[in-house]
Amino acid sequence: MLCVNNLSLGYSGHIIIEELSFELASGGLIFVTGANGSGKSTLLRGILGLTKILLGEIKINKGIKIAYVPQAEAERTEYNFPASIREIVLMGRQRPFKLFYNSRDVQAASYAMTRFEINNLDAQLGQLSGGQMRRVLLARAFCAEPDLLLLDEPCAGLDASGREIFYDYLNDLRLKYNTAVLMVTHDDNLNLKPDKIINL
Amino acid sequence: MLNNFFEFLNYDFVQRAFIAGSLVAVCAAVLGVILILKRYALIGHGLSEIAFASCSAANALNLPPLIFAAPVVIFAAFLILFISIKRRVGGDIAIAAVSSCALALGVIITSLSSGFNSSVYGYMFGSILALDNQDVILAIALSGFIILIFIIFYNRLFIITYNEEYARSLGLNVNFYQGLIALTTALVILTGMRIMGALLISSLIIFPALTARKLASSFRAIILIAALVALISFAAGIFISFIYNLPAGASIVIANAGLFMIIIIFKNLLKVICI
Ligand SMILES: Nc1ncnc2c1ncn2[C@@H]1O[C@H](COP(=O)(O)OP(=O)(O)OP(=O)(O)O)[C@@H](O)[C@H]1O
Ligand SMILES: [Mg+2]
């Protein structure tokens, strides 16, 4: 599914990740840990093609569905954007060559919103609290029913019940769609057993 | 007075103005939502100055203005877009610098050649009540094309406008859609210039989106309201210009600004009453 080979990533000259190699198979789970600034987000962004690869290669199976939950800060600037929660979550159903959403897409999105207990569907993005925003971003990624799920500190800002929903839902995705998960985390996730932990 | 206005609506040239003008107003409004949310609003203004400069240059050189201006404006749209992507900060300064130079060049070329004759005046302030059938057909074709693009790529344009990085993570070709936005902006300016004039077209892009933003909280609503606001202001502007015998383009801008003010005052009144 995902194969990383001798990968080096960095910004304008200085290298942050050096010669990293790992493999993530269908249904697999990998944790990425490390101190602040060690390059965890950079790794996810590299896999998504959002930062330039300095050396090495990233191989991803063709045509798979990838979903991404950015770190909370990433979409801060969009908070005042005039879009409803509904519209934001539905974005997760976007696919290449898919111009319009069908009823299946709308259903999947509203299922995810219900599951994350997001109630004020017509509220504007800017009116959400940090934890509510996190639930929206998670719902957006989970409703995609992805083959590969990249999570950047998904539980940051979630309350206990939010975390419980998250772990339940994640398990369901892995059982139902055999989703491979690469997850940046700082907690000891006792509920999850990773195949591998990458410490940056 | 109203009877007179309805009689006025029976004239061919008025009907042509209504068809072409309202189509262009709607296109400009919808595009304006995207440009404002992406903080590219200045591109419209800069491009219209460049469009004016190239039309007056074409006029001085005895070339057909639109055919000469079209490639220049489209090229400038891509150039400006490229500048603002490459250099996040300072993009707006670059636009202002380049476009005001173009405007100055246009003025110099004009005064060196024929001087400010009626066709140059037309590029500046538009000539909405003097459109011929060819203008209307061009306006219908271009607006039809633009509206079709907006409908087909609505969801994609929404995601790109919301957050380019997220769009990239979904595998969308962000550069393609940015190019599409640049191209549509150029087309709206080119069609709008004949109707509204280079100096006023950018207000058709900016005002409806600003007004809609005050009223809507979802992207779909803001697009629809902006289009509606554009239509209402257009009709109101033509009406005002007829009643008081004022220039049509300028009246449409004033109607737009007036509607915006009314909405703001109304919203603040509502706030005061609720407290
Ligand atoms: N756009 C950028 N340009 C230049 N340097 C950057 C950029 N983004 C991140 N960095 C640097 O790269 C390093 C790794 O950043 P990254 O965001 O990947 O860290 P992280 O491991 O996710 O940290 P955290 O735990 O705080 O989320 C940091 O030193 C940071 O300063
Ligand atoms: Mg990070």
Short mmCIF file of C-alpha atoms and ligand atoms in Angstrom, two decimals:
data_model
loop_
_atom_site.label_atom_id
_atom_site.label_comp_id
_atom_site.label_asym_id
_atom_site.label_seq_id
_atom_site.Cartn_x
_atom_site.Cartn_y
_atom_site.Cartn_z
CA MET A 1 0.00 0.00 0.00
CA LEU A 2 2.61 2.51 1.12
CA CYS A 3 6.33 1.95 0.74
CA VAL A 4 8.89 4.50 1.89
CA ASN A 5 12.48 3.98 0.76
CA ASN A 6 15.53 5.88 2.06
CA LEU A 7 13.42 8.99 2.33
CA SER A 8 14.95 12.37 3.20
CA LEU A 9 12.74 15.40 3.73
CA GLY A 10 13.50 18.98 4.72
CA TYR A 11 13.02 22.64 4.02
CA SER A 12 15.28 24.88 1.95
CA GLY A 13 18.58 23.23 2.62
CA HIS A 14 18.32 21.74 6.08
CA ILE A 15 17.34 18.13 6.34
CA ILE A 16 14.74 17.13 8.93
CA ILE A 17 14.12 13.48 8.15
CA GLU A 18 17.05 11.38 6.98
CA GLU A 19 17.00 8.06 5.17
CA LEU A 20 13.79 6.75 6.57
CA SER A 21 12.43 3.44 5.28
CA PHE A 22 9.27 1.60 6.23
CA GLU A 23 6.36 -0.22 4.71
CA LEU A 24 2.68 -0.04 5.55
CA ALA A 25 0.44 -2.83 4.31
CA SER A 26 -3.32 -2.87 3.89
CA GLY A 27 -4.98 -2.98 7.28
CA GLY A 28 -1.69 -2.10 9.01
CA LEU A 29 -1.15 0.47 11.74
CA ILE A 30 1.98 2.53 12.33
CA PHE A 31 2.53 5.14 15.03
CA VAL A 32 4.83 8.08 14.47
CA THR A 33 6.23 9.61 17.64
CA GLY A 34 8.90 12.15 18.51
CA ALA A 35 9.54 15.50 20.11
CA ASN A 36 8.00 18.75 18.91
CA GLY A 37 9.69 19.80 15.71
CA SER A 38 11.15 16.37 15.00
CA GLY A 39 9.41 16.17 11.63
CA LYS A 40 6.27 14.09 12.21
CA SER A 41 3.98 16.43 10.31
CA THR A 42 6.66 16.85 7.67
CA LEU A 43 6.63 13.09 7.10
CA LEU A 44 2.86 13.01 6.55
CA ARG A 45 3.04 16.04 4.29
CA GLY A 46 5.84 14.41 2.32
CA ILE A 47 3.74 11.30 1.76
CA LEU A 48 0.89 13.49 0.49
CA GLY A 49 3.21 15.33 -1.88
CA LEU A 50 2.88 18.60 0.01
CA THR A 51 6.61 18.95 0.65
CA LYS A 52 9.39 18.23 -1.78
CA ILE A 53 11.23 14.95 -1.49
CA LEU A 54 14.97 15.60 -1.15
CA LEU A 55 16.10 12.03 -1.60
CA GLY A 56 14.64 8.55 -1.76
CA GLU A 57 11.18 7.58 -2.86
CA ILE A 58 7.61 7.08 -1.74
CA LYS A 59 5.56 4.43 -3.48
CA ILE A 60 1.81 4.41 -3.07
CA ASN A 61 -0.51 1.97 -4.84
CA LYS A 62 -2.28 3.58 -7.76
CA GLY A 63 -5.90 4.61 -7.37
CA ILE A 64 -6.26 4.12 -3.62
CA LYS A 65 -8.33 6.49 -1.51
CA ILE A 66 -6.21 8.56 0.84
CA ALA A 67 -7.66 10.65 3.65
CA TYR A 68 -5.72 13.12 5.76
CA VAL A 69 -6.41 14.84 9.04
CA PRO A 70 -4.04 17.79 9.39
CA GLN A 71 -2.72 18.97 12.72
CA ALA A 72 -5.20 21.37 14.34
CA GLU A 73 -3.24 24.47 13.48
CA ALA A 74 -3.15 23.75 9.76
CA GLU A 75 -6.61 25.05 8.94
CA ARG A 76 -6.76 27.82 11.52
CA THR A 77 -6.66 30.49 8.85
CA GLU A 78 -9.78 29.07 7.26
CA TYR A 79 -11.82 29.46 10.42
CA ASN A 80 -13.59 32.56 9.19
CA PHE A 81 -14.32 31.01 5.84
CA PRO A 82 -18.02 31.14 4.99
CA ALA A 83 -18.73 27.44 4.72
CA SER A 84 -21.11 25.25 6.68
CA ILE A 85 -19.96 22.16 8.56
CA ARG A 86 -21.95 20.06 6.11
CA GLU A 87 -20.02 21.49 3.17
CA ILE A 88 -16.67 20.95 4.86
CA VAL A 89 -17.32 17.31 5.76
CA LEU A 90 -18.63 16.51 2.28
CA MET A 91 -15.26 17.59 0.87
CA GLY A 92 -13.87 14.32 2.19
CA ARG A 93 -15.88 12.48 -0.48
CA GLN A 94 -14.01 14.23 -3.29
CA ARG A 95 -12.33 11.84 -5.72
CA PRO A 96 -10.46 12.29 -8.97
CA PHE A 97 -13.01 12.44 -11.83
CA LYS A 98 -15.86 12.94 -9.40
CA LEU A 99 -17.42 16.32 -10.10
CA PHE A 100 -20.68 15.99 -8.20
CA TYR A 101 -21.67 14.28 -4.98
CA ASN A 102 -24.39 11.64 -5.07
CA SER A 103 -26.79 10.50 -2.37
CA ARG A 104 -24.31 7.86 -1.22
CA ASP A 105 -21.79 10.65 -0.55
CA VAL A 106 -24.31 12.71 1.38
CA GLN A 107 -25.26 9.65 3.42
CA ALA A 108 -21.66 8.78 4.25
CA ALA A 109 -20.96 12.36 5.31
CA SER A 110 -24.01 12.61 7.52
CA TYR A 111 -23.25 9.20 9.06
CA ALA A 112 -19.77 10.42 10.02
CA MET A 113 -21.15 13.65 11.45
CA THR A 114 -23.73 11.79 13.50
CA ARG A 115 -21.12 9.38 14.76
CA PHE A 116 -18.85 12.21 15.90
CA GLU A 117 -21.88 13.86 17.49
CA ILE A 118 -21.57 17.01 15.44
CA ASN A 119 -24.97 18.61 15.88
CA ASN A 120 -24.84 22.16 14.64
CA LEU A 121 -24.52 21.17 11.00
CA ASP A 122 -25.42 24.54 9.58
CA ALA A 123 -23.09 26.41 11.88
CA GLN A 124 -20.23 28.26 10.29
CA LEU A 125 -16.70 27.00 10.70
CA GLY A 126 -15.62 30.06 12.66
CA GLN A 127 -18.20 29.39 15.35
CA LEU A 128 -16.72 26.06 16.44
CA SER A 129 -14.54 25.34 19.44
CA GLY A 130 -11.18 23.65 18.95
CA GLY A 131 -12.51 20.23 19.88
CA GLN A 132 -15.58 20.60 17.68
CA MET A 133 -13.33 21.59 14.79
CA ARG A 134 -11.26 18.45 15.38
CA ARG A 135 -14.39 16.32 15.20
CA VAL A 136 -15.30 17.98 11.90
CA LEU A 137 -11.86 17.29 10.43
CA LEU A 138 -12.03 13.67 11.63
CA ALA A 139 -15.53 13.20 10.22
CA ARG A 140 -14.33 14.61 6.90
CA ALA A 141 -11.52 12.05 6.71
CA PHE A 142 -13.51 9.07 8.03
CA CYS A 143 -16.48 9.57 5.72
CA ALA A 144 -14.11 8.99 2.80
CA GLU A 145 -13.89 5.29 3.80
CA PRO A 146 -10.21 5.49 2.87
CA ASP A 147 -7.69 2.78 2.01
CA LEU A 148 -4.93 4.83 3.61
CA LEU A 149 -5.54 7.18 6.52
CA LEU A 150 -2.94 9.73 7.61
CA LEU A 151 -3.66 11.20 11.05
CA ASP A 152 -1.70 14.06 12.58
CA GLU A 153 -2.36 14.07 16.34
CA PRO A 154 -6.00 13.17 15.80
CA CYS A 155 -6.95 13.26 19.49
CA ALA A 156 -5.49 16.66 20.32
CA GLY A 157 -8.29 18.69 21.85
CA LEU A 158 -10.80 15.82 22.01
CA ASP A 159 -12.58 15.13 25.30
CA ALA A 160 -12.85 11.60 26.75
CA SER A 161 -16.05 10.79 24.89
CA GLY A 162 -14.60 12.18 21.66
CA ARG A 163 -11.56 9.95 22.02
CA GLU A 164 -13.75 6.93 22.65
CA ILE A 165 -15.78 7.66 19.51
CA PHE A 166 -12.55 8.11 17.59
CA TYR A 167 -11.07 4.73 18.61
CA ASP A 168 -14.34 2.87 18.00
CA TYR A 169 -14.82 4.44 14.62
CA LEU A 170 -11.18 3.83 13.65
CA ASN A 171 -11.53 0.14 14.52
CA ASP A 172 -14.69 -0.09 12.43
CA LEU A 173 -12.93 1.46 9.45
CA ARG A 174 -10.05 -0.98 9.77
CA LEU A 175 -12.38 -3.96 10.01
CA LYS A 176 -14.74 -2.86 7.26
CA TYR A 177 -12.41 -1.29 4.70
CA ASN A 178 -9.08 -2.77 5.75
CA THR A 179 -7.80 0.78 6.12
CA ALA A 180 -4.07 1.24 6.60
CA VAL A 181 -3.35 3.87 9.25
CA LEU A 182 -0.29 6.08 9.79
CA MET A 183 -0.84 8.07 12.95
CA VAL A 184 1.19 10.77 14.66
CA THR A 185 0.56 10.56 18.37
CA HIS A 186 1.87 11.61 21.76
CA ASP A 187 -0.43 9.42 23.92
CA ASP A 188 0.01 5.85 24.93
CA ASN A 189 -2.84 4.45 22.90
CA LEU A 190 -3.65 1.45 25.03
CA ASN A 191 -6.63 0.62 22.86
CA LEU A 192 -4.52 0.21 19.74
CA LYS A 193 -1.73 -2.21 18.93
CA PRO A 194 0.55 -0.77 16.27
CA ASP A 195 2.56 -3.02 13.94
CA LYS A 196 5.42 -0.60 14.27
CA ILE A 197 6.40 2.64 15.98
CA ILE A 198 8.55 5.12 14.10
CA ASN A 199 10.38 7.39 16.50
CA LEU A 200 11.70 10.49 14.78
CA MET B 1 -42.53 57.59 -14.48
CA LEU B 2 -42.81 53.83 -14.16
CA ASN B 3 -44.80 53.71 -17.36
CA ASN B 4 -42.02 55.57 -19.08
CA PHE B 5 -39.54 53.07 -17.72
CA PHE B 6 -41.54 50.15 -19.08
CA GLU B 7 -41.71 51.87 -22.44
CA PHE B 8 -37.95 52.34 -22.19
CA LEU B 9 -37.63 48.58 -21.66
CA ASN B 10 -39.25 47.99 -25.03
CA TYR B 11 -36.36 49.47 -26.94
CA ASP B 12 -33.99 47.00 -28.56
CA PHE B 13 -30.90 48.69 -27.23
CA VAL B 14 -32.26 48.55 -23.67
CA GLN B 15 -33.07 44.87 -23.98
CA ARG B 16 -29.58 44.22 -25.33
CA ALA B 17 -28.16 46.07 -22.35
CA PHE B 18 -30.26 44.00 -19.95
CA ILE B 19 -29.33 40.64 -21.44
CA ALA B 20 -25.60 41.26 -21.77
CA GLY B 21 -25.30 43.31 -18.59
CA SER B 22 -27.07 40.93 -16.26
CA LEU B 23 -25.13 37.94 -17.58
CA VAL B 24 -21.82 39.67 -17.08
CA ALA B 25 -22.90 40.94 -13.66
CA VAL B 26 -23.75 37.41 -12.52
CA CYS B 27 -20.44 36.01 -13.79
CA ALA B 28 -18.48 38.80 -12.14
CA ALA B 29 -20.33 38.27 -8.85
CA VAL B 30 -19.73 34.53 -8.68
CA LEU B 31 -16.09 34.94 -9.65
CA GLY B 32 -15.84 37.72 -7.09
CA VAL B 33 -16.76 35.35 -4.27
CA ILE B 34 -13.80 33.14 -5.14
CA LEU B 35 -11.40 36.05 -5.65
CA ILE B 36 -12.36 37.74 -2.39
CA LEU B 37 -12.15 34.59 -0.32
CA LYS B 38 -8.75 33.84 -1.82
CA ARG B 39 -7.73 37.44 -1.20
CA TYR B 40 -7.12 37.93 -4.91
CA ALA B 41 -9.60 40.80 -5.25
CA LEU B 42 -6.87 43.09 -6.53
CA ILE B 43 -6.30 40.89 -9.57
CA GLY B 44 -9.61 42.04 -11.03
CA HIS B 45 -8.69 45.66 -10.55
CA GLY B 46 -5.19 45.27 -11.95
CA LEU B 47 -6.40 43.34 -14.96
CA SER B 48 -9.01 45.93 -15.83
CA GLU B 49 -6.34 48.62 -15.92
CA ILE B 50 -4.22 46.43 -18.17
CA ALA B 51 -7.26 45.75 -20.34
CA PHE B 52 -7.87 49.48 -20.68
CA ALA B 53 -4.24 50.12 -21.60
CA SER B 54 -4.22 47.44 -24.28
CA CYS B 55 -7.52 48.61 -25.76
CA SER B 56 -6.34 52.18 -26.06
CA ALA B 57 -3.03 50.99 -27.49
CA ALA B 58 -4.95 48.93 -30.06
CA ASN B 59 -7.06 51.98 -30.81
CA ALA B 60 -3.96 54.09 -31.42
CA LEU B 61 -2.46 51.42 -33.66
CA ASN B 62 -5.73 50.97 -35.55
CA LEU B 63 -6.08 47.33 -34.51
CA PRO B 64 -9.33 45.66 -33.44
CA PRO B 65 -9.31 46.34 -29.66
CA LEU B 66 -10.78 43.13 -28.26
CA ILE B 67 -8.68 40.85 -30.45
CA PHE B 68 -5.57 42.73 -29.37
CA ALA B 69 -6.55 43.01 -25.71
CA ALA B 70 -7.68 39.40 -25.18
CA PRO B 71 -4.25 37.70 -25.37
CA VAL B 72 -2.62 40.54 -23.41
CA VAL B 73 -5.14 40.34 -20.58
CA ILE B 74 -5.11 36.55 -20.43
CA PHE B 75 -1.31 36.56 -20.36
CA ALA B 76 -1.35 39.22 -17.63
CA ALA B 77 -3.85 37.19 -15.61
CA PHE B 78 -1.52 34.20 -15.59
CA LEU B 79 1.49 36.39 -14.85
CA ILE B 80 -0.20 38.09 -11.89
CA LEU B 81 -1.41 34.76 -10.57
CA PHE B 82 2.09 33.35 -10.87
CA ILE B 83 3.50 36.34 -8.99
CA SER B 84 1.01 36.00 -6.16
CA ILE B 85 1.63 32.27 -5.81
CA LYS B 86 5.41 32.59 -5.86
CA ARG B 87 5.64 35.53 -3.54
CA ARG B 88 2.82 35.41 -1.06
CA VAL B 89 3.73 38.71 0.50
CA GLY B 90 4.09 41.60 -1.90
CA GLY B 91 1.89 40.04 -4.55
CA ASP B 92 -0.65 42.81 -4.21
CA ILE B 93 2.06 45.44 -4.42
CA ALA B 94 3.37 43.85 -7.62
CA ILE B 95 -0.12 43.88 -9.11
CA ALA B 96 -0.64 47.53 -8.20
CA ALA B 97 2.75 48.50 -9.61
CA VAL B 98 2.40 46.62 -12.90
CA SER B 99 -1.19 47.62 -13.55
CA SER B 100 -0.81 51.31 -12.77
CA CYS B 101 2.21 51.42 -15.10
CA ALA B 102 0.07 49.82 -17.77
CA LEU B 103 -2.65 52.38 -17.16
CA ALA B 104 -0.16 55.23 -17.41
CA LEU B 105 1.23 53.78 -20.65
CA GLY B 106 -2.28 53.53 -22.02
CA VAL B 107 -2.93 57.17 -21.21
CA ILE B 108 0.34 58.29 -22.83
CA ILE B 109 -0.22 56.25 -25.99
CA THR B 110 -3.72 57.64 -26.23
CA SER B 111 -2.72 61.26 -25.85
CA LEU B 112 0.15 60.84 -28.34
CA SER B 113 -2.20 59.46 -30.98
CA SER B 114 -5.84 60.28 -31.38
CA GLY B 115 -6.41 61.77 -27.94
CA PHE B 116 -9.37 60.89 -25.78
CA ASN B 117 -11.98 60.21 -28.43
CA SER B 118 -15.28 58.48 -27.84
CA SER B 119 -13.98 54.93 -28.22
CA VAL B 120 -11.30 55.44 -25.56
CA TYR B 121 -13.95 57.00 -23.36
CA GLY B 122 -15.99 53.86 -24.02
CA TYR B 123 -13.24 51.57 -22.71
CA MET B 124 -12.99 53.64 -19.57
CA PHE B 125 -16.65 54.00 -18.71
CA GLY B 126 -18.34 51.41 -20.89
CA SER B 127 -21.14 51.92 -23.33
CA ILE B 128 -23.86 49.64 -22.10
CA LEU B 129 -26.66 51.42 -23.94
CA ALA B 130 -24.78 51.29 -27.23
CA LEU B 131 -24.26 47.55 -27.57
CA ASP B 132 -24.86 45.91 -30.94
CA ASN B 133 -26.03 42.37 -31.57
CA GLN B 134 -22.47 41.17 -31.90
CA ASP B 135 -21.65 42.42 -28.40
CA VAL B 136 -24.66 40.61 -27.01
CA ILE B 137 -23.77 37.35 -28.72
CA LEU B 138 -20.22 37.62 -27.41
CA ALA B 139 -21.49 38.33 -23.89
CA ILE B 140 -23.89 35.38 -24.02
CA ALA B 141 -21.21 33.02 -25.32
CA LEU B 142 -18.56 34.04 -22.81
CA SER B 143 -20.89 34.15 -19.81
CA GLY B 144 -22.37 30.83 -20.84
CA PHE B 145 -18.88 29.36 -20.94
CA ILE B 146 -17.98 30.86 -17.57
CA ILE B 147 -21.20 29.74 -15.88
CA LEU B 148 -20.73 26.25 -17.29
CA ILE B 149 -17.22 26.14 -15.81
CA PHE B 150 -18.58 27.26 -12.45
CA ILE B 151 -21.27 24.58 -12.46
CA ILE B 152 -19.05 21.73 -13.62
CA PHE B 153 -16.18 22.55 -11.27
CA TYR B 154 -18.24 23.98 -8.41
CA ASN B 155 -17.13 21.44 -5.80
CA ARG B 156 -13.50 21.56 -6.88
CA LEU B 157 -13.39 25.35 -6.93
CA PHE B 158 -14.92 25.36 -3.47
CA ILE B 159 -12.20 23.09 -2.08
CA ILE B 160 -9.42 25.05 -3.81
CA THR B 161 -10.84 28.30 -2.46
CA TYR B 162 -11.14 26.86 1.03
CA ASN B 163 -7.62 25.49 1.34
CA GLU B 164 -5.14 24.75 -1.41
CA GLU B 165 -3.09 22.38 0.69
CA TYR B 166 -6.05 20.28 1.61
CA ALA B 167 -7.07 20.26 -2.06
CA ARG B 168 -3.62 18.98 -2.94
CA SER B 169 -3.86 16.26 -0.32
CA LEU B 170 -7.05 15.07 -2.05
CA GLY B 171 -5.05 14.73 -5.25
CA LEU B 172 -6.64 17.71 -7.01
CA ASN B 173 -4.55 19.51 -9.60
CA VAL B 174 -4.45 22.89 -7.86
CA ASN B 175 -2.45 24.59 -10.62
CA PHE B 176 -5.07 23.68 -13.20
CA TYR B 177 -7.86 25.23 -11.15
CA GLN B 178 -5.80 28.31 -10.41
CA GLY B 179 -5.26 28.66 -14.14
CA LEU B 180 -8.99 28.27 -14.64
CA ILE B 181 -9.66 31.06 -12.14
CA ALA B 182 -7.13 33.31 -13.89
CA LEU B 183 -8.67 32.57 -17.29
CA THR B 184 -12.22 33.27 -16.09
CA THR B 185 -11.10 36.51 -14.46
CA ALA B 186 -9.56 37.64 -17.75
CA LEU B 187 -12.72 36.70 -19.67
CA VAL B 188 -15.01 38.50 -17.21
CA ILE B 189 -12.87 41.64 -17.43
CA LEU B 190 -12.80 41.54 -21.23
CA THR B 191 -16.57 41.11 -21.59
CA GLY B 192 -17.33 43.47 -18.76
CA MET B 193 -15.14 46.25 -20.06
CA ARG B 194 -17.28 46.85 -23.14
CA ILE B 195 -20.33 47.06 -20.92
CA MET B 196 -19.18 48.61 -17.65
CA GLY B 197 -15.90 50.20 -18.57
CA ALA B 198 -12.43 49.35 -17.30
CA LEU B 199 -12.65 51.70 -14.36
CA LEU B 200 -15.87 50.23 -13.04
CA ILE B 201 -15.81 46.51 -13.84
CA SER B 202 -13.83 45.56 -10.75
CA SER B 203 -16.62 46.89 -8.54
CA LEU B 204 -18.96 44.35 -10.16
CA ILE B 205 -16.53 41.70 -8.99
CA ILE B 206 -16.11 43.00 -5.47
CA PHE B 207 -19.43 44.43 -4.26
CA PRO B 208 -21.87 41.53 -4.66
CA ALA B 209 -19.47 39.19 -2.88
CA LEU B 210 -19.00 41.66 -0.02
CA THR B 211 -22.74 42.09 0.37
CA ALA B 212 -23.38 38.35 0.20
CA ARG B 213 -20.71 37.71 2.79
CA LYS B 214 -22.68 39.78 5.26
CA LEU B 215 -25.75 37.63 4.68
CA ALA B 216 -24.60 34.07 4.16
CA SER B 217 -22.79 31.51 6.23
CA SER B 218 -22.39 28.73 3.71
CA PHE B 219 -20.48 28.74 0.44
CA ARG B 220 -23.50 27.77 -1.65
CA ALA B 221 -25.58 30.53 -0.10
CA ILE B 222 -22.89 33.15 -0.60
CA ILE B 223 -22.62 32.27 -4.30
CA LEU B 224 -26.37 32.36 -4.88
CA ILE B 225 -26.87 35.57 -2.89
CA ALA B 226 -23.99 37.28 -4.70
CA ALA B 227 -25.58 36.44 -8.05
CA LEU B 228 -28.94 37.75 -6.83
CA VAL B 229 -27.39 40.93 -5.45
CA ALA B 230 -25.66 41.49 -8.79
CA LEU B 231 -28.94 41.16 -10.68
CA ILE B 232 -30.85 43.45 -8.31
CA SER B 233 -28.14 46.13 -8.36
CA PHE B 234 -27.89 45.92 -12.10
CA ALA B 235 -31.62 46.46 -12.61
CA ALA B 236 -31.71 49.17 -9.93
CA GLY B 237 -28.72 50.90 -11.51
CA ILE B 238 -30.31 50.98 -14.96
CA PHE B 239 -33.52 52.27 -13.41
CA ILE B 240 -31.72 55.04 -11.51
CA SER B 241 -29.75 56.02 -14.59
CA PHE B 242 -32.98 56.25 -16.60
CA ILE B 243 -34.90 58.28 -14.00
CA TYR B 244 -32.15 60.77 -13.22
CA ASN B 245 -30.49 60.64 -16.62
CA LEU B 246 -27.14 59.48 -15.21
CA PRO B 247 -24.39 57.33 -16.81
CA ALA B 248 -25.52 53.69 -16.61
CA GLY B 249 -22.24 52.04 -15.55
CA ALA B 250 -21.66 54.45 -12.69
CA SER B 251 -25.27 54.12 -11.53
CA ILE B 252 -24.89 50.32 -11.35
CA VAL B 253 -21.82 50.72 -9.16
CA ILE B 254 -23.65 53.17 -6.90
CA ALA B 255 -26.62 50.80 -6.66
CA ASN B 256 -24.22 48.04 -5.62
CA ALA B 257 -22.59 50.23 -3.01
CA GLY B 258 -25.98 51.42 -1.78
CA LEU B 259 -27.24 47.87 -1.34
CA PHE B 260 -24.10 47.00 0.58
CA MET B 261 -24.61 50.00 2.90
CA ILE B 262 -28.26 49.17 3.44
CA ILE B 263 -27.40 45.61 4.44
CA ILE B 264 -24.71 46.78 6.87
CA ILE B 265 -26.98 49.39 8.47
CA PHE B 266 -29.85 46.91 8.66
CA LYS B 267 -27.64 44.26 10.27
CA ASN B 268 -26.30 46.69 12.86
CA LEU B 269 -29.79 47.97 13.64
CA LEU B 270 -30.88 44.39 14.17
CA LYS B 271 -27.96 43.89 16.57
CA VAL B 272 -28.86 47.02 18.52
CA ILE B 273 -32.51 45.99 18.76
CA CYS B 274 -31.61 42.48 19.89
CA ILE B 275 -29.41 43.82 22.68
N1 LIG C 1 7.11 25.40 5.97
C1 LIG C 1 8.27 25.24 6.65
N2 LIG C 1 9.38 25.88 6.29
C2 LIG C 1 10.55 25.72 6.93
N3 LIG C 1 10.69 24.92 8.01
C3 LIG C 1 9.61 24.26 8.45
C4 LIG C 1 8.34 24.37 7.80
N4 LIG C 1 7.45 23.58 8.45
C5 LIG C 1 8.13 23.02 9.46
N5 LIG C 1 9.43 23.40 9.48
C6 LIG C 1 10.46 22.95 10.40
O1 LIG C 1 10.58 21.56 10.26
C7 LIG C 1 10.73 20.95 11.51
C8 LIG C 1 9.73 19.83 11.67
O2 LIG C 1 8.42 20.38 11.68
P1 LIG C 1 7.15 19.46 11.87
O3 LIG C 1 5.96 20.34 11.76
O4 LIG C 1 7.24 18.32 10.93
O5 LIG C 1 7.32 18.95 13.37
P2 LIG C 1 6.41 17.99 14.21
O6 LIG C 1 7.22 16.80 14.54
O7 LIG C 1 5.12 17.75 13.53
O8 LIG C 1 6.18 18.85 15.54
P3 LIG C 1 4.90 18.96 16.50
O9 LIG C 1 5.00 17.85 17.48
O10 LIG C 1 5.08 20.28 17.16
O11 LIG C 1 3.69 18.91 15.65
C9 LIG C 1 10.63 22.04 12.56
O12 LIG C 1 11.91 22.34 13.02
C10 LIG C 1 10.06 23.21 11.82
O13 LIG C 1 10.61 24.41 12.30
MG MG C 2 3.24 18.30 13.82
#
